[in-house]
mmCIF file of C-alpha atoms in Angstrom:
data_model
loop_
_atom_site.group_PDB
_atom_site.id
_atom_site.type_symbol
_atom_site.label_atom_id
_atom_site.label_comp_id
_atom_site.label_asym_id
_atom_site.label_seq_id
_atom_site.Cartn_x
_atom_site.Cartn_y
_atom_site.Cartn_z
ATOM 1 C CA UNK A 22 0.000 0.000 0.000
ATOM 2 C CA UNK A 23 2.812 2.422 0.878
ATOM 3 C CA UNK A 24 4.682 1.535 -2.297
ATOM 4 C CA UNK A 25 1.574 2.101 -4.416
ATOM 5 C CA UNK A 26 1.052 5.554 -2.909
ATOM 6 C CA UNK A 27 4.694 6.559 -3.426
ATOM 7 C CA UNK A 28 4.598 5.282 -7.013
ATOM 8 C CA UNK A 29 1.547 7.455 -7.702
ATOM 9 C CA UNK A 30 3.068 10.583 -6.149
ATOM 10 C CA UNK A 31 6.328 10.047 -8.016
ATOM 11 C CA UNK A 32 4.290 9.853 -11.218
ATOM 12 C CA UNK A 33 2.626 13.176 -10.310
ATOM 13 C CA UNK A 34 6.074 14.705 -9.791
ATOM 14 C CA UNK A 35 7.374 13.526 -13.156
ATOM 15 C CA UNK A 36 4.239 14.675 -15.009
ATOM 16 C CA UNK A 37 4.495 18.092 -13.396
ATOM 17 C CA UNK A 38 8.149 18.313 -14.357
ATOM 18 C CA UNK A 39 7.355 17.470 -17.959
ATOM 19 C CA UNK A 40 4.547 20.054 -17.962
ATOM 20 C CA UNK A 41 6.966 22.640 -16.577
ATOM 21 C CA UNK A 42 9.524 21.923 -19.280
ATOM 22 C CA UNK A 43 6.881 22.108 -22.027
ATOM 23 C CA UNK A 44 5.218 25.314 -20.812
ATOM 24 C CA UNK A 45 7.732 27.619 -22.474
ATOM 25 C CA UNK A 46 6.758 31.286 -22.166
ATOM 26 C CA UNK A 47 3.255 30.559 -20.856
ATOM 27 C CA UNK A 48 3.597 32.054 -17.379
ATOM 28 C CA UNK A 49 0.256 30.700 -16.166
ATOM 29 C CA UNK A 50 1.170 27.169 -17.224
ATOM 30 C CA UNK A 51 4.627 27.528 -15.658
ATOM 31 C CA UNK A 52 3.085 28.673 -12.360
ATOM 32 C CA UNK A 53 0.587 25.791 -12.361
ATOM 33 C CA UNK A 54 3.308 23.253 -13.157
ATOM 34 C CA UNK A 55 5.503 24.640 -10.371
ATOM 35 C CA UNK A 56 2.586 24.403 -7.933
ATOM 36 C CA UNK A 57 1.946 20.776 -8.898
ATOM 37 C CA UNK A 58 5.658 20.038 -8.576
ATOM 38 C CA UNK A 59 5.705 21.516 -5.075
ATOM 39 C CA UNK A 60 2.594 19.569 -4.078
ATOM 40 C CA UNK A 61 4.015 16.243 -5.246
ATOM 41 C CA UNK A 62 7.370 16.947 -3.590
ATOM 42 C CA UNK A 63 5.671 17.797 -0.269
ATOM 43 C CA UNK A 64 3.549 14.644 -0.342
ATOM 44 C CA UNK A 65 6.520 12.393 -1.056
ATOM 45 C CA UNK A 66 8.664 14.134 1.559
ATOM 46 C CA UNK A 67 5.912 13.973 4.196
ATOM 47 C CA UNK A 68 5.220 10.301 3.490
ATOM 48 C CA UNK A 69 8.916 9.458 3.771
ATOM 49 C CA UNK A 70 8.987 11.254 7.130
ATOM 50 C CA UNK A 71 5.917 9.534 8.576
ATOM 51 C CA UNK A 72 6.665 6.022 7.344
ATOM 52 C CA UNK A 73 10.451 6.146 7.744
ATOM 53 C CA UNK A 74 10.478 2.992 9.972
ATOM 54 C CA UNK A 75 9.160 0.998 7.006
ATOM 55 C CA UNK A 76 11.768 2.282 4.550
ATOM 56 C CA UNK A 77 15.508 2.088 4.096
ATOM 57 C CA UNK A 78 16.493 4.916 6.508
ATOM 58 C CA UNK A 79 19.510 6.379 4.699
ATOM 59 C CA UNK A 80 17.699 6.535 1.378
ATOM 60 C CA UNK A 81 14.518 7.977 2.920
ATOM 61 C CA UNK A 82 16.364 10.678 4.871
ATOM 62 C CA UNK A 83 18.425 11.730 1.886
ATOM 63 C CA UNK A 84 15.520 11.993 -0.546
ATOM 64 C CA UNK A 85 13.286 13.678 2.028
ATOM 65 C CA UNK A 86 15.921 16.366 2.659
ATOM 66 C CA UNK A 87 16.335 17.055 -1.041
ATOM 67 C CA UNK A 88 12.586 17.225 -1.676
ATOM 68 C CA UNK A 89 12.167 19.618 1.250
ATOM 69 C CA UNK A 90 14.859 21.854 -0.255
ATOM 70 C CA UNK A 91 13.139 21.786 -3.637
ATOM 71 C CA UNK A 92 9.621 22.520 -2.367
ATOM 72 C CA UNK A 93 10.893 25.351 -0.133
ATOM 73 C CA UNK A 94 12.862 26.916 -2.984
ATOM 74 C CA UNK A 95 9.953 26.732 -5.423
ATOM 75 C CA UNK A 96 7.487 28.110 -2.858
ATOM 76 C CA UNK A 97 9.291 31.401 -2.247
ATOM 77 C CA UNK A 98 8.258 33.156 -5.456
ATOM 78 C CA UNK A 99 4.600 32.258 -5.017
ATOM 79 C CA UNK A 100 4.765 33.328 -1.363
ATOM 80 C CA UNK A 101 6.124 36.768 -2.282
ATOM 81 C CA UNK A 102 3.476 37.250 -4.959
ATOM 82 C CA UNK A 103 0.558 36.261 -2.732
ATOM 83 C CA UNK A 104 1.938 38.312 0.188
ATOM 84 C CA UNK A 105 2.161 41.440 -1.938
ATOM 85 C CA UNK A 106 -1.351 40.914 -3.272
ATOM 86 C CA UNK A 107 -2.682 40.377 0.246
ATOM 87 C CA UNK A 108 -1.050 43.519 1.624
ATOM 88 C CA UNK A 109 -2.057 45.780 -1.275
ATOM 89 C CA UNK A 110 -5.643 44.524 -1.103
ATOM 90 C CA UNK A 111 -5.680 45.192 2.640
ATOM 91 C CA UNK A 112 -4.308 48.707 2.130
ATOM 92 C CA UNK A 113 -7.005 49.423 -0.449
ATOM 93 C CA UNK A 114 -9.691 48.116 1.876
ATOM 94 C CA UNK A 115 -8.401 50.024 4.898
ATOM 95 C CA UNK A 116 -7.903 53.335 3.121
ATOM 96 C CA UNK A 117 -11.172 53.182 1.201
ATOM 97 C CA UNK A 118 -13.509 52.152 4.037
ATOM 98 C CA UNK A 119 -15.538 54.724 5.960
ATOM 99 C CA UNK A 120 -14.513 55.302 9.577
ATOM 100 C CA UNK A 121 -16.185 52.895 11.973
ATOM 101 C CA UNK A 122 -18.957 54.431 14.132
ATOM 102 C CA UNK A 123 -17.757 55.424 17.555
ATOM 103 C CA UNK A 124 -19.601 54.572 20.772
ATOM 104 C CA UNK A 125 -21.805 57.228 22.320
ATOM 105 C CA UNK A 126 -20.188 59.564 24.796
ATOM 106 C CA UNK A 127 -20.967 59.162 28.511
ATOM 107 C CA UNK A 128 -21.738 62.931 28.885
ATOM 108 C CA UNK A 129 -19.943 62.848 32.211
ATOM 109 C CA UNK A 130 -18.142 66.130 31.571
ATOM 110 C CA UNK A 131 -20.841 67.910 29.548
ATOM 111 C CA UNK A 132 -21.181 71.601 30.425
ATOM 112 C CA UNK A 133 -24.095 72.551 32.703
ATOM 113 C CA UNK A 134 -25.609 74.863 30.113
ATOM 114 C CA UNK A 135 -25.580 72.252 27.345
ATOM 115 C CA UNK A 136 -28.986 71.364 25.883
ATOM 116 C CA UNK A 137 -30.471 67.948 26.626
ATOM 117 C CA UNK A 138 -28.922 65.304 24.345
ATOM 118 C CA UNK A 139 -30.952 62.225 25.301
ATOM 119 C CA UNK A 140 -27.872 60.021 25.291
ATOM 120 C CA UNK A 141 -26.247 61.577 22.202
ATOM 121 C CA UNK A 142 -23.000 63.595 22.333
ATOM 122 C CA UNK A 143 -23.294 67.364 22.022
ATOM 123 C CA UNK A 144 -22.801 68.886 18.592
ATOM 124 C CA UNK A 145 -19.333 70.225 19.436
ATOM 125 C CA UNK A 146 -18.176 66.784 20.590
ATOM 126 C CA UNK A 147 -19.625 65.173 17.468
ATOM 127 C CA UNK A 148 -17.852 67.677 15.263
ATOM 128 C CA UNK A 149 -14.587 67.081 17.084
ATOM 129 C CA UNK A 150 -14.872 63.292 16.725
ATOM 130 C CA UNK A 151 -15.793 63.616 13.033
ATOM 131 C CA UNK A 152 -12.866 65.917 12.365
ATOM 132 C CA UNK A 153 -10.468 63.598 14.194
ATOM 133 C CA UNK A 154 -11.724 60.559 12.287
ATOM 134 C CA UNK A 155 -11.475 62.457 9.002
ATOM 135 C CA UNK A 156 -7.885 63.464 9.719
ATOM 136 C CA UNK A 157 -7.012 59.840 10.596
ATOM 137 C CA UNK A 158 -8.660 58.571 7.422
ATOM 138 C CA UNK A 159 -6.854 61.236 5.413
ATOM 139 C CA UNK A 160 -3.500 60.301 6.935
ATOM 140 C CA UNK A 161 -4.117 56.658 6.112
ATOM 141 C CA UNK A 162 -5.120 57.491 2.529
ATOM 142 C CA UNK A 163 -2.040 59.644 1.980
ATOM 143 C CA UNK A 164 0.298 57.139 3.610
ATOM 144 C CA UNK A 165 -1.317 54.105 1.989
ATOM 145 C CA UNK A 166 -0.098 55.095 -1.469
ATOM 146 C CA UNK A 167 3.477 55.451 -0.300
ATOM 147 C CA UNK A 168 3.231 52.349 1.865
ATOM 148 C CA UNK A 169 1.937 50.356 -1.104
ATOM 149 C CA UNK A 170 4.790 51.610 -3.275
ATOM 150 C CA UNK A 171 7.329 50.686 -0.585
ATOM 151 C CA UNK A 172 5.872 47.200 -0.133
ATOM 152 C CA UNK A 173 5.743 46.750 -3.902
ATOM 153 C CA UNK A 174 9.452 47.607 -4.211
ATOM 154 C CA UNK A 175 10.535 45.358 -1.360
ATOM 155 C CA UNK A 176 8.390 42.332 -2.217
ATOM 156 C CA UNK A 177 8.947 42.613 -5.969
ATOM 157 C CA UNK A 178 12.683 42.554 -5.311
ATOM 158 C CA UNK A 179 12.240 39.522 -3.061
ATOM 159 C CA UNK A 180 10.066 37.836 -5.708
ATOM 160 C CA UNK A 181 12.669 38.494 -8.407
ATOM 161 C CA UNK A 182 15.381 36.972 -6.252
ATOM 162 C CA UNK A 183 13.155 33.978 -5.468
ATOM 163 C CA UNK A 184 12.433 33.516 -9.189
ATOM 164 C CA UNK A 185 16.134 33.556 -9.975
ATOM 165 C CA UNK A 186 16.817 31.085 -7.177
ATOM 166 C CA UNK A 187 14.086 28.762 -8.491
ATOM 167 C CA UNK A 188 15.464 28.887 -12.037
ATOM 168 C CA UNK A 189 18.951 28.202 -10.742
ATOM 169 C CA UNK A 190 17.695 25.312 -8.625
ATOM 170 C CA UNK A 191 15.782 23.717 -11.498
ATOM 171 C CA UNK A 192 18.845 23.879 -13.704
ATOM 172 C CA UNK A 193 21.288 22.565 -11.117
ATOM 173 C CA UNK A 194 22.876 19.140 -10.881
ATOM 174 C CA UNK A 195 21.289 18.820 -7.444
ATOM 175 C CA UNK A 196 17.806 19.037 -8.926
ATOM 176 C CA UNK A 197 18.609 16.563 -11.686
ATOM 177 C CA UNK A 198 19.785 14.122 -9.024
ATOM 178 C CA UNK A 199 16.474 14.583 -7.201
ATOM 179 C CA UNK A 200 14.519 14.045 -10.421
ATOM 180 C CA UNK A 201 16.493 10.854 -11.116
ATOM 181 C CA UNK A 202 15.779 9.592 -7.597
ATOM 182 C CA UNK A 203 12.058 10.288 -8.006
ATOM 183 C CA UNK A 204 12.099 8.516 -11.386
ATOM 184 C CA UNK A 205 13.500 5.436 -9.660
ATOM 185 C CA UNK A 206 10.863 5.815 -6.936
ATOM 186 C CA UNK A 207 8.148 5.622 -9.591
ATOM 187 C CA UNK A 208 9.059 1.980 -10.163
ATOM 188 C CA UNK A 209 10.901 0.835 -7.037
ATOM 189 C CA UNK A 210 10.599 1.675 -3.328
ATOM 190 C CA UNK A 211 13.451 0.598 -1.011
ATOM 191 C CA UNK A 212 11.428 -0.973 1.802
ATOM 192 C CA UNK A 213 12.859 -2.085 5.124
ATOM 193 C CA UNK A 214 12.176 -5.374 6.911
ATOM 194 C CA UNK A 215 9.312 -3.892 8.958
ATOM 195 C CA UNK A 216 7.320 -3.333 5.752
ATOM 196 C CA UNK A 217 6.836 -7.086 5.354
ATOM 197 C CA UNK A 218 4.635 -7.220 8.461
ATOM 198 C CA UNK A 219 0.860 -6.877 8.390
ATOM 199 C CA UNK A 220 -0.562 -3.444 7.663
ATOM 200 C CA UNK A 221 -1.972 -3.276 11.202
ATOM 201 C CA UNK A 222 1.532 -3.825 12.575
ATOM 202 C CA UNK A 223 3.442 -1.572 10.189
ATOM 203 C CA UNK A 224 1.503 1.294 8.608
ATOM 204 C CA UNK A 225 -0.924 2.023 11.426
ATOM 205 C CA UNK A 226 1.690 2.432 14.206
ATOM 206 C CA UNK A 227 3.681 4.878 12.090
ATOM 207 C CA UNK A 228 0.572 6.915 11.278
ATOM 208 C CA UNK A 229 -0.568 6.867 14.895
ATOM 209 C CA UNK A 230 2.778 8.306 15.988
ATOM 210 C CA UNK A 231 2.220 11.344 13.774
ATOM 211 C CA UNK A 232 -1.346 11.602 15.027
ATOM 212 C CA UNK A 233 -0.231 11.537 18.656
ATOM 213 C CA UNK A 234 2.344 14.274 18.102
ATOM 214 C CA UNK A 235 -0.317 16.380 16.354
ATOM 215 C CA UNK A 236 -2.808 15.968 19.184
ATOM 216 C CA UNK A 237 -0.158 16.837 21.768
ATOM 217 C CA UNK A 238 0.812 19.954 19.813
ATOM 218 C CA UNK A 239 -2.805 21.080 19.495
ATOM 219 C CA UNK A 240 -3.327 20.439 23.209
ATOM 220 C CA UNK A 241 -0.419 22.772 23.982
ATOM 221 C CA UNK A 242 -1.984 25.640 22.013
ATOM 222 C CA UNK A 243 -3.819 28.337 23.993
ATOM 223 C CA UNK A 244 -7.151 27.372 22.442
ATOM 224 C CA UNK A 245 -9.112 28.791 25.370
ATOM 225 C CA UNK A 246 -7.378 32.151 24.831
ATOM 226 C CA UNK A 247 -7.969 31.925 21.086
ATOM 227 C CA UNK A 248 -11.643 31.469 21.906
ATOM 228 C CA UNK A 249 -11.828 35.214 22.461
ATOM 229 C CA UNK A 250 -12.330 37.105 19.198
ATOM 230 C CA UNK A 251 -9.583 39.614 20.047
ATOM 231 C CA UNK A 252 -6.496 38.231 21.703
ATOM 232 C CA UNK A 253 -4.964 41.396 23.132
ATOM 233 C CA UNK A 254 -1.895 39.481 24.319
ATOM 234 C CA UNK A 255 -1.105 38.396 20.767
ATOM 235 C CA UNK A 256 -1.547 41.934 19.473
ATOM 236 C CA UNK A 257 0.927 43.217 22.066
ATOM 237 C CA UNK A 258 3.376 40.492 21.055
ATOM 238 C CA UNK A 259 2.789 41.389 17.427
ATOM 239 C CA UNK A 260 4.144 44.906 18.047
ATOM 240 C CA UNK A 261 7.167 43.571 19.921
ATOM 241 C CA UNK A 262 10.478 42.467 18.374
ATOM 242 C CA UNK A 263 10.463 39.325 16.253
ATOM 243 C CA UNK A 264 11.386 36.781 18.969
ATOM 244 C CA UNK A 265 8.307 37.641 21.061
ATOM 245 C CA UNK A 266 6.039 37.497 18.030
ATOM 246 C CA UNK A 267 7.486 34.147 16.962
ATOM 247 C CA UNK A 268 6.849 32.832 20.467
ATOM 248 C CA UNK A 269 3.117 33.004 19.728
ATOM 249 C CA UNK A 270 3.163 32.146 16.025
ATOM 250 C CA UNK A 271 5.663 29.277 15.977
ATOM 251 C CA UNK A 272 3.487 26.673 17.792
ATOM 252 C CA UNK A 273 0.639 27.332 15.360
ATOM 253 C CA UNK A 274 2.972 26.941 12.385
ATOM 254 C CA UNK A 275 4.172 23.659 13.854
ATOM 255 C CA UNK A 276 0.579 22.398 14.177
ATOM 256 C CA UNK A 277 0.003 23.332 10.550
ATOM 257 C CA UNK A 278 2.975 21.212 9.459
ATOM 258 C CA UNK A 279 1.906 18.291 11.636
ATOM 259 C CA UNK A 280 -1.662 18.457 10.352
ATOM 260 C CA UNK A 281 -0.342 18.277 6.803
ATOM 261 C CA UNK A 282 1.727 15.178 7.678
ATOM 262 C CA UNK A 283 -1.320 13.593 9.281
ATOM 263 C CA UNK A 284 -3.471 14.247 6.220
ATOM 264 C CA UNK A 285 -0.837 12.670 3.974
ATOM 265 C CA UNK A 286 -0.715 9.618 6.247
ATOM 266 C CA UNK A 287 -4.493 9.283 6.016
ATOM 267 C CA UNK A 288 -4.207 9.411 2.222
ATOM 268 C CA UNK A 289 -1.876 6.409 2.364
ATOM 269 C CA UNK A 290 -4.341 4.523 4.587
ATOM 270 C CA UNK A 291 -7.434 5.571 2.615
ATOM 271 C CA UNK A 292 -7.856 2.267 0.692
ATOM 272 C CA UNK A 293 -8.192 0.387 4.005
ATOM 273 C CA UNK A 294 -9.460 3.124 6.280
ATOM 274 C CA UNK A 295 -11.534 5.874 4.599
ATOM 275 C CA UNK A 296 -11.262 9.099 6.527
ATOM 276 C CA UNK A 297 -14.683 10.511 7.561
ATOM 277 C CA UNK A 298 -13.095 13.757 8.777
ATOM 278 C CA UNK A 299 -11.284 14.593 5.539
ATOM 279 C CA UNK A 300 -13.393 17.694 4.826
ATOM 280 C CA UNK A 301 -12.997 19.090 8.328
ATOM 281 C CA UNK A 302 -9.278 18.395 8.326
ATOM 282 C CA UNK A 303 -8.988 20.193 4.998
ATOM 283 C CA UNK A 304 -10.876 23.162 6.438
ATOM 284 C CA UNK A 305 -8.615 23.221 9.490
ATOM 285 C CA UNK A 306 -5.610 23.146 7.187
ATOM 286 C CA UNK A 307 -6.941 26.102 5.201
ATOM 287 C CA UNK A 308 -7.442 28.075 8.400
ATOM 288 C CA UNK A 309 -3.862 27.400 9.441
ATOM 289 C CA UNK A 310 -2.697 28.430 5.972
ATOM 290 C CA UNK A 311 -4.626 31.659 6.447
ATOM 291 C CA UNK A 312 -2.958 32.067 9.845
ATOM 292 C CA UNK A 313 0.504 31.627 8.322
ATOM 293 C CA UNK A 314 -0.203 34.027 5.448
ATOM 294 C CA UNK A 315 -1.480 36.732 7.786
ATOM 295 C CA UNK A 316 1.447 36.322 10.182
ATOM 296 C CA UNK A 317 3.967 36.573 7.350
ATOM 297 C CA UNK A 318 2.160 39.567 5.872
ATOM 298 C CA UNK A 319 2.224 41.308 9.252
ATOM 299 C CA UNK A 320 5.950 40.656 9.491
ATOM 300 C CA UNK A 321 6.450 42.105 5.992
ATOM 301 C CA UNK A 322 4.571 45.242 7.051
ATOM 302 C CA UNK A 323 6.716 45.505 10.180
ATOM 303 C CA UNK A 324 9.913 45.140 8.128
ATOM 304 C CA UNK A 325 8.733 47.878 5.763
ATOM 305 C CA UNK A 326 7.915 50.133 8.715
ATOM 306 C CA UNK A 327 11.520 49.823 9.898
ATOM 307 C CA UNK A 328 12.790 51.324 6.630
ATOM 308 C CA UNK A 329 14.874 54.431 7.425
ATOM 309 C CA UNK A 330 13.626 57.920 6.589
ATOM 310 C CA UNK A 331 10.029 57.088 5.701
ATOM 311 C CA UNK A 332 7.384 59.739 6.306
ATOM 312 C CA UNK A 333 5.120 59.662 9.368
ATOM 313 C CA UNK A 334 2.071 59.100 7.146
ATOM 314 C CA UNK A 335 3.726 56.066 5.575
ATOM 315 C CA UNK A 336 4.712 54.692 8.956
ATOM 316 C CA UNK A 337 1.163 55.234 10.224
ATOM 317 C CA UNK A 338 -0.339 53.363 7.259
ATOM 318 C CA UNK A 339 2.075 50.467 7.744
ATOM 319 C CA UNK A 340 1.218 50.352 11.444
ATOM 320 C CA UNK A 341 -2.500 50.145 10.665
ATOM 321 C CA UNK A 342 -1.757 47.457 8.079
ATOM 322 C CA UNK A 343 0.317 45.486 10.587
ATOM 323 C CA UNK A 344 -2.469 45.621 13.158
ATOM 324 C CA UNK A 345 -5.016 44.551 10.543
ATOM 325 C CA UNK A 346 -2.972 41.475 9.635
ATOM 326 C CA UNK A 347 -2.459 40.567 13.296
ATOM 327 C CA UNK A 348 -6.244 40.700 13.688
ATOM 328 C CA UNK A 349 -6.435 38.294 10.738
ATOM 329 C CA UNK A 350 -4.071 36.006 12.639
ATOM 330 C CA UNK A 351 -6.357 36.076 15.647
ATOM 331 C CA UNK A 352 -9.438 35.521 13.495
ATOM 332 C CA UNK A 353 -7.857 32.382 12.024
ATOM 333 C CA UNK A 354 -7.000 31.085 15.504
ATOM 334 C CA UNK A 355 -10.511 31.778 16.695
ATOM 335 C CA UNK A 356 -12.035 29.930 13.722
ATOM 336 C CA UNK A 357 -9.648 27.000 14.212
ATOM 337 C CA UNK A 358 -10.575 26.481 17.846
ATOM 338 C CA UNK A 359 -14.246 26.691 16.880
ATOM 339 C CA UNK A 360 -14.055 23.672 14.551
ATOM 340 C CA UNK A 361 -11.360 21.597 16.233
ATOM 341 C CA UNK A 362 -12.687 20.341 19.615
ATOM 342 C CA UNK A 363 -16.136 18.972 18.806
ATOM 343 C CA UNK A 364 -16.057 18.069 15.133
ATOM 344 C CA UNK A 365 -12.720 16.294 14.716
ATOM 345 C CA UNK A 366 -12.244 12.857 16.241
ATOM 346 C CA UNK A 367 -8.838 11.838 14.953
ATOM 347 C CA UNK A 368 -8.235 8.113 14.927
ATOM 348 C CA UNK A 369 -6.238 6.306 12.282
ATOM 349 C CA UNK A 370 -7.109 2.820 13.478
ATOM 350 C CA UNK A 371 -10.565 1.411 12.862
ATOM 351 C CA UNK A 372 -12.331 0.855 16.242
#
């Protein structure tokens, strides 16, 4: 069963490689082929990681390392493109939206000769609030253009470098060695002695190990804190230096990686053990992808805000953008904890 799955994924890899080579100047076809190549490489690498006890260890570790290098290298250009699109769309949304309505004033310090307001702020207070909101919106609109241009320069440069790195990687001897190894994998899988045992004694224990690590990692997340729509602690960390921010984001990124490994393991076991939670697991994975994208976008905004000699309006717009993306992070965490506890009963082994 494991060999059949690896044969199929190796075939996907080789077809994607051929599509990439035949795409020529068709940028859309090249991007789609690169995405399929990354997907196949991740699935093979994740399967080699999960089911390593059933394979020849030296071969599995070597190929898994090379496939991880390839998928990471190919992913950078797409990541820069999607990050720039996300940030520019957010800037457009934030600068074009009307100011949010403010809560009514308490009238605690209203002058004694003020007319009755019946719970509404006096006209002078309303005018002051409106003027303040208008100035803030104007500052954001002015700074958003410059902030967008700055982000475009920085992320386009990063995308260009990632594109060059991907082209260099795909033309290197290292990549050709990986492609040759995957071509061999399409017809032959170096299995270890454990693979000769029954499926219940070989595949299931390996998959259950990944499942246990995933459940332990999810249990360590502050899901009860993420149950609040606005995690003020995370927003404070988000404005702190990178190590403090990573202290909150890193465990969630780790759960995302473990969930992906678990889903790949369930794909291997699908012929014997259909997964009734596949749709929910896929949804949880998409939420964690959204979490990662928002966290990386917030970091990109923070990096841009640290650019020397930018105007106050630009810095203000980038600060608003950073806060918006950190709220997206918290929204993804909130949605994840909403679907995880009661709707996902992870068990690889049939009861």
